[in-house]
GROMACS .gro file of C-alpha atoms in nm:
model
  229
    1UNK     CA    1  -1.765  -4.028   2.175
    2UNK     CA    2  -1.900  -3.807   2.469
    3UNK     CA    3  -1.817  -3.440   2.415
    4UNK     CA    4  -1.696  -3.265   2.665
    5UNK     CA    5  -1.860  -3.005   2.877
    6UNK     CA    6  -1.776  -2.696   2.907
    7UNK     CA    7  -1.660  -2.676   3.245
    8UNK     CA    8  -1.412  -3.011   3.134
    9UNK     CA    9  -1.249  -2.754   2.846
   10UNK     CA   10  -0.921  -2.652   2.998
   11UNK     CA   11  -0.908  -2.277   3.113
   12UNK     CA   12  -0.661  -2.125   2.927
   13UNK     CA   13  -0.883  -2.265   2.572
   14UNK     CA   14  -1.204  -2.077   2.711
   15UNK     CA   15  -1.341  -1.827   2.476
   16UNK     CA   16  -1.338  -1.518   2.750
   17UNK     CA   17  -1.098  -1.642   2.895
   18UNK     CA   18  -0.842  -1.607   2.516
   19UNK     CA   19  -1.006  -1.286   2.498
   20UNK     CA   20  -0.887  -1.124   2.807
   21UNK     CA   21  -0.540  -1.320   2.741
   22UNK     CA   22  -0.470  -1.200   2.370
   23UNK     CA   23  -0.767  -0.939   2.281
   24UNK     CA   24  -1.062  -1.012   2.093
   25UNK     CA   25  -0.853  -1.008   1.727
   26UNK     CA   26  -0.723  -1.340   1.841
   27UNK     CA   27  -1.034  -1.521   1.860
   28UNK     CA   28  -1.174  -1.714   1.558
   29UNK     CA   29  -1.602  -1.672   1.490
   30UNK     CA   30  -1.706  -2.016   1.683
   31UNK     CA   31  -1.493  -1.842   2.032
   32UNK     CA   32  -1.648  -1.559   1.949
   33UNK     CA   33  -2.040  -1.680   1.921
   34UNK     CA   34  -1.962  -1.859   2.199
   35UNK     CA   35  -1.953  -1.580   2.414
   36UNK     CA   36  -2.208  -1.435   2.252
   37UNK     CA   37  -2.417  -1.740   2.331
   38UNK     CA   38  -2.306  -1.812   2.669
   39UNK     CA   39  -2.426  -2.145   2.743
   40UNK     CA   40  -2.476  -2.440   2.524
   41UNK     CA   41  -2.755  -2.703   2.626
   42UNK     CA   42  -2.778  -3.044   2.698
   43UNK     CA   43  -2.648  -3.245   2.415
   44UNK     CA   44  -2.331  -2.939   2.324
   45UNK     CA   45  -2.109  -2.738   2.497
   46UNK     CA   46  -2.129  -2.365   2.411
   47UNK     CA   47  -1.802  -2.412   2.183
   48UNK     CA   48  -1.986  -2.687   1.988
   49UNK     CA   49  -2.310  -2.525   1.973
   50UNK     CA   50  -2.165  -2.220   1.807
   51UNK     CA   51  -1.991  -2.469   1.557
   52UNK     CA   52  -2.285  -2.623   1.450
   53UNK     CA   53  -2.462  -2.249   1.440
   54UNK     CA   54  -2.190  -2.122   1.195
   55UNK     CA   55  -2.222  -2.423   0.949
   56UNK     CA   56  -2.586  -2.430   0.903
   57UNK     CA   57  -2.491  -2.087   0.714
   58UNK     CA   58  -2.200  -2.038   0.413
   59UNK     CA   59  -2.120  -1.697   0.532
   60UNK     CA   60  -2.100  -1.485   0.799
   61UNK     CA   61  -2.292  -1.233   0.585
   62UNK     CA   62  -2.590  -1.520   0.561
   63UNK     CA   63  -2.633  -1.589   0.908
   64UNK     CA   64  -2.653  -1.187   0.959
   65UNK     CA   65  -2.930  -1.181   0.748
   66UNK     CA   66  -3.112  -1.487   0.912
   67UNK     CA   67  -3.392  -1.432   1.065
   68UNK     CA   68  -3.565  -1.548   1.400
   69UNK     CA   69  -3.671  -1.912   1.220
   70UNK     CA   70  -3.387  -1.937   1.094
   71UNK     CA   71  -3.188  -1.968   1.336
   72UNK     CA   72  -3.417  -2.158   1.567
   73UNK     CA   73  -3.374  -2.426   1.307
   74UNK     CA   74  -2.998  -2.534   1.493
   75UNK     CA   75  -3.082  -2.730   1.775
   76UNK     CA   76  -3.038  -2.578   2.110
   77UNK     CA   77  -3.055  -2.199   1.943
   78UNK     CA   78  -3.421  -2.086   2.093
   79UNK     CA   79  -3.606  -1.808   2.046
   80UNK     CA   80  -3.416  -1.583   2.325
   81UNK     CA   81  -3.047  -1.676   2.163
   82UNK     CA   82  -3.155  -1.610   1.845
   83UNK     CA   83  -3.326  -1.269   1.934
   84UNK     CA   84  -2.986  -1.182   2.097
   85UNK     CA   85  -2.792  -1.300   1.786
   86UNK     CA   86  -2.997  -1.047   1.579
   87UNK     CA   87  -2.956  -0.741   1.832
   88UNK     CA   88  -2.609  -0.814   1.851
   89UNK     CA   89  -2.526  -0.835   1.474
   90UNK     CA   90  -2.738  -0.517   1.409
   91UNK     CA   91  -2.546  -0.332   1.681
   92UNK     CA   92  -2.237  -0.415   1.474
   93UNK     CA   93  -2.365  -0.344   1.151
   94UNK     CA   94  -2.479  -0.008   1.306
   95UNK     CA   95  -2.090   0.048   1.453
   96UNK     CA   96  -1.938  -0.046   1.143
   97UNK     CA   97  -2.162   0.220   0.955
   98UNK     CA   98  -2.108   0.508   1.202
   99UNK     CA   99  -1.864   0.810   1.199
  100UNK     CA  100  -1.670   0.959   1.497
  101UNK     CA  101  -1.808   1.237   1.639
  102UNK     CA  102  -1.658   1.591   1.536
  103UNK     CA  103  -1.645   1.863   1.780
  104UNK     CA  104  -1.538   2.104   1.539
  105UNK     CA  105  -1.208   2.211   1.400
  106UNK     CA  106  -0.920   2.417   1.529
  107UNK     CA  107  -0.760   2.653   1.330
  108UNK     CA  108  -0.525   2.875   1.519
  109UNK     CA  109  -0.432   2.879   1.895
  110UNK     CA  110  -0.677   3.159   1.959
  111UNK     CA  111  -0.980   2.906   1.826
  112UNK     CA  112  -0.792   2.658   2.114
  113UNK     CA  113  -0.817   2.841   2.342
  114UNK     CA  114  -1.134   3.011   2.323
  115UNK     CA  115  -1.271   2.618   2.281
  116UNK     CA  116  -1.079   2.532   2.591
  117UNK     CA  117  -1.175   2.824   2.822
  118UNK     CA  118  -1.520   2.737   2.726
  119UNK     CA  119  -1.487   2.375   2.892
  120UNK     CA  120  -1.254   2.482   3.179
  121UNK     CA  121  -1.241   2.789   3.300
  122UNK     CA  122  -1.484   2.756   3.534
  123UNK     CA  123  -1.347   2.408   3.716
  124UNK     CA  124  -1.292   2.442   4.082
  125UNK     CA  125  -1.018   2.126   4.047
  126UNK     CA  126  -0.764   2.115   3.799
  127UNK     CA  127  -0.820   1.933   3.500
  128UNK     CA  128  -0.586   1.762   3.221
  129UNK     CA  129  -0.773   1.756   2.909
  130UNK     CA  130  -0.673   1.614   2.589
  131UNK     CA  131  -0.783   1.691   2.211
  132UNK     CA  132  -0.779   1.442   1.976
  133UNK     CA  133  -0.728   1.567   1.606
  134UNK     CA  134  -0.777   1.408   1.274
  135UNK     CA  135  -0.557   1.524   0.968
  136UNK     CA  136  -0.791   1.820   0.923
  137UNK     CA  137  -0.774   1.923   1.274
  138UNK     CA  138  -1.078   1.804   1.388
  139UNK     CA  139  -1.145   1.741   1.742
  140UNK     CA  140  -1.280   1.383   1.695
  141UNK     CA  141  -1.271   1.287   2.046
  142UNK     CA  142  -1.251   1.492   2.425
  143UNK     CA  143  -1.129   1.360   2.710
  144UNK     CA  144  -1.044   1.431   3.098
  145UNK     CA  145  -0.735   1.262   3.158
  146UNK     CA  146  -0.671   1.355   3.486
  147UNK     CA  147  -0.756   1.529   3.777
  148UNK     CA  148  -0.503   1.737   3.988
  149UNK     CA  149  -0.177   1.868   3.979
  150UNK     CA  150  -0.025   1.785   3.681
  151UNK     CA  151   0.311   1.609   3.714
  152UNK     CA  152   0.478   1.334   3.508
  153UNK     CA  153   0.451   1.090   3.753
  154UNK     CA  154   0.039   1.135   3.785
  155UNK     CA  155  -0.079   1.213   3.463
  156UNK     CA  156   0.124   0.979   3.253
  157UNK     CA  157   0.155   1.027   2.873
  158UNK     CA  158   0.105   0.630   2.820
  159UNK     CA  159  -0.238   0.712   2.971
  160UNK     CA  160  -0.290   0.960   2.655
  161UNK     CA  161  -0.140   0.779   2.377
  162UNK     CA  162  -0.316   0.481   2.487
  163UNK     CA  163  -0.650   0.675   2.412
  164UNK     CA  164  -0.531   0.817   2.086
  165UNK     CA  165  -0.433   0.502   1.891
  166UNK     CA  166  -0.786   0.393   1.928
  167UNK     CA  167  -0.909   0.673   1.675
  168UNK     CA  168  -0.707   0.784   1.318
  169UNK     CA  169  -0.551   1.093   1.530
  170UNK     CA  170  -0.323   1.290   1.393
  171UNK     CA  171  -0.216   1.544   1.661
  172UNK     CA  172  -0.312   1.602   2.022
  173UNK     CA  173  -0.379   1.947   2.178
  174UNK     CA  174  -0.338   1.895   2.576
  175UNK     CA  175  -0.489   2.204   2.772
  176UNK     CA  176  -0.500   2.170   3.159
  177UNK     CA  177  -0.666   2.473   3.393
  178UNK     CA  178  -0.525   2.686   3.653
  179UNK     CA  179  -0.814   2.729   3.955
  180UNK     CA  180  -0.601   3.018   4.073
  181UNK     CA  181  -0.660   3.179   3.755
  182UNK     CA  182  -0.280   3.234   3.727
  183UNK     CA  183  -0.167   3.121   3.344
  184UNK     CA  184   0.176   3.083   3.425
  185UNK     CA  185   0.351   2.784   3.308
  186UNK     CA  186   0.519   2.528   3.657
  187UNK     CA  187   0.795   2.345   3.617
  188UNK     CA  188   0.572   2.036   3.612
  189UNK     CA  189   0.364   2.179   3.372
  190UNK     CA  190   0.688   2.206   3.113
  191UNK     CA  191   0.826   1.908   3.211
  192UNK     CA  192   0.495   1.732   3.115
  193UNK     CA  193   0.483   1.885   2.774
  194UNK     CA  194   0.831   1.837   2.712
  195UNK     CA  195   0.806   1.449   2.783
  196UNK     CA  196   0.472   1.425   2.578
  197UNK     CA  197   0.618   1.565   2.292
  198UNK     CA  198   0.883   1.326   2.336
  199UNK     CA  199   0.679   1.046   2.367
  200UNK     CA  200   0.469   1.217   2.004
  201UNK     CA  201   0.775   1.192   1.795
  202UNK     CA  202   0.799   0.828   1.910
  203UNK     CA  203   0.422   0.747   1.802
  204UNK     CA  204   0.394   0.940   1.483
  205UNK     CA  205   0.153   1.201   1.688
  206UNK     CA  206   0.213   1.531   1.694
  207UNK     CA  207   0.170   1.743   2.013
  208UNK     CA  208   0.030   2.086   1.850
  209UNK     CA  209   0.003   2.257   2.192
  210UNK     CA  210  -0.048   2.276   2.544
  211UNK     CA  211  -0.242   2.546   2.688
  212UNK     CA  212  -0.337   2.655   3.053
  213UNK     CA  213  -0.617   2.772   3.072
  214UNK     CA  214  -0.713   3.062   3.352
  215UNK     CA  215  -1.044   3.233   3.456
  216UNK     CA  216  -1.066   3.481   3.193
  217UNK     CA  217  -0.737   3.422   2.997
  218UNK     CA  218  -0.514   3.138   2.832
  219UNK     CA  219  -0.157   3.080   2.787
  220UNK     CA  220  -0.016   2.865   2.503
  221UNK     CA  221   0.306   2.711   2.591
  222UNK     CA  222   0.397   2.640   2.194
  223UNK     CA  223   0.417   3.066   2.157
  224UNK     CA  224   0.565   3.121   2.496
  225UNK     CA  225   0.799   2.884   2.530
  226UNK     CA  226   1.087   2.671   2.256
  227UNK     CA  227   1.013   2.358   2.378
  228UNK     CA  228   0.814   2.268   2.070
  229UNK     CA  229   1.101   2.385   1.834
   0.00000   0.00000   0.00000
């Protein structure tokens, strides 16, 4: 029976095509060495190529340990597919043994904001930044999450939560910078906080504090306001 290429395999059963549909979790090992392969050759398809790849070994801990003859021994795997094989199974043994980056811990509101005036107080723009904390209070990841006026329409807390569930935080601390160099809180500005602390309880996060952050001084809206209460 003639297999069929890959071009005849209907759209919706493509590899990249599943993985933009229902994430990369959905895919089973053949999709996913499929993409990794790209193309099959003249007698497979990609799908059945990386079929035929994935039986020659009993494990997927045996073919990463295959080497460059190895895996040249599956027809239609040459030297260039089975040098990007390698890289790419090294590069995830090299992710799976690596730690998130620590930027150091916070301790008090005063160790905040000292960290925070150090990244913003000299921005000519205003700037949304969000700290990522572990259960140790950790800063495990940074990031600018906006830039200009912050409102809840603009800077949108899905936009923050959907960066935090990709690491094992624990709390956020959101600092944002005032180019006038005036600390005092808007009504956007407690609005903001009020809805991401909202939107916290919901996730299991806890929102620790919001500071703004002015040339030469900070304000913390967890000691100067009760909105956290």
């Amino acid at each position: 029976m003639k297999l069929p290429l890959i071009q005849e395999v209907p759209v919706d059963s493509l590899p990249r095509e599943r993985l933009l549909s229902f994430g990369d979790k959905a895919l089973s090992n053949q999709e996913l060495m499929a993409i990794l392969l790209r193309t099959g050759w003249r007698k497979d398809n990609v799908i059945v190529l990386a079929g035929h790849l994935l039986k020659r070994f009993e494990s997927l801990h045996e073919l990463g340990q295959a080497s460059i003859e190895e895996l040249t021994q599956t027809p239609g795997i040459g030297p260039v597919k089975a040098i990007e094989i390698i890289a790419a199974l090294e590069l995830g043994r090299r992710c799976a043994s690596s730690q998130l980056p620590k930027y150091g811990q916070i301790t008090s509101t005063r160790s905040a904001g000292q960290w925070l005036m150090i990244e913003m107080a000299d921005l000519q723009q205003e700037y949304l930044m969000a700290l990522f904390l572990n259960t140790k209070n950790e800063i495990i990841k940074k990031k600018t999450i906006f830039i200009g006026t912050v409102n809840s329409s603009v800077a949108h807390p899905r936009e923050i939560f959907k960066e935090a569930v990709k690491y094992p935080t624990a709390r956020i601390i959101l600092g944002h910078n005032h180019p006038s160099g005036d600390v005092a809180p808007s009504t956007a500005d407690i609005q903001f906080t009020k809805r991401m602390i909202e939107c916290g309880q919901l996730m299991g996060i806890e929102i620790l504090d919001h500071l703004i952050i002015g040339h030469e001084d900070y304000l913390s809206l967890h000691e100067s306001t009760d909105i956290f209460d």
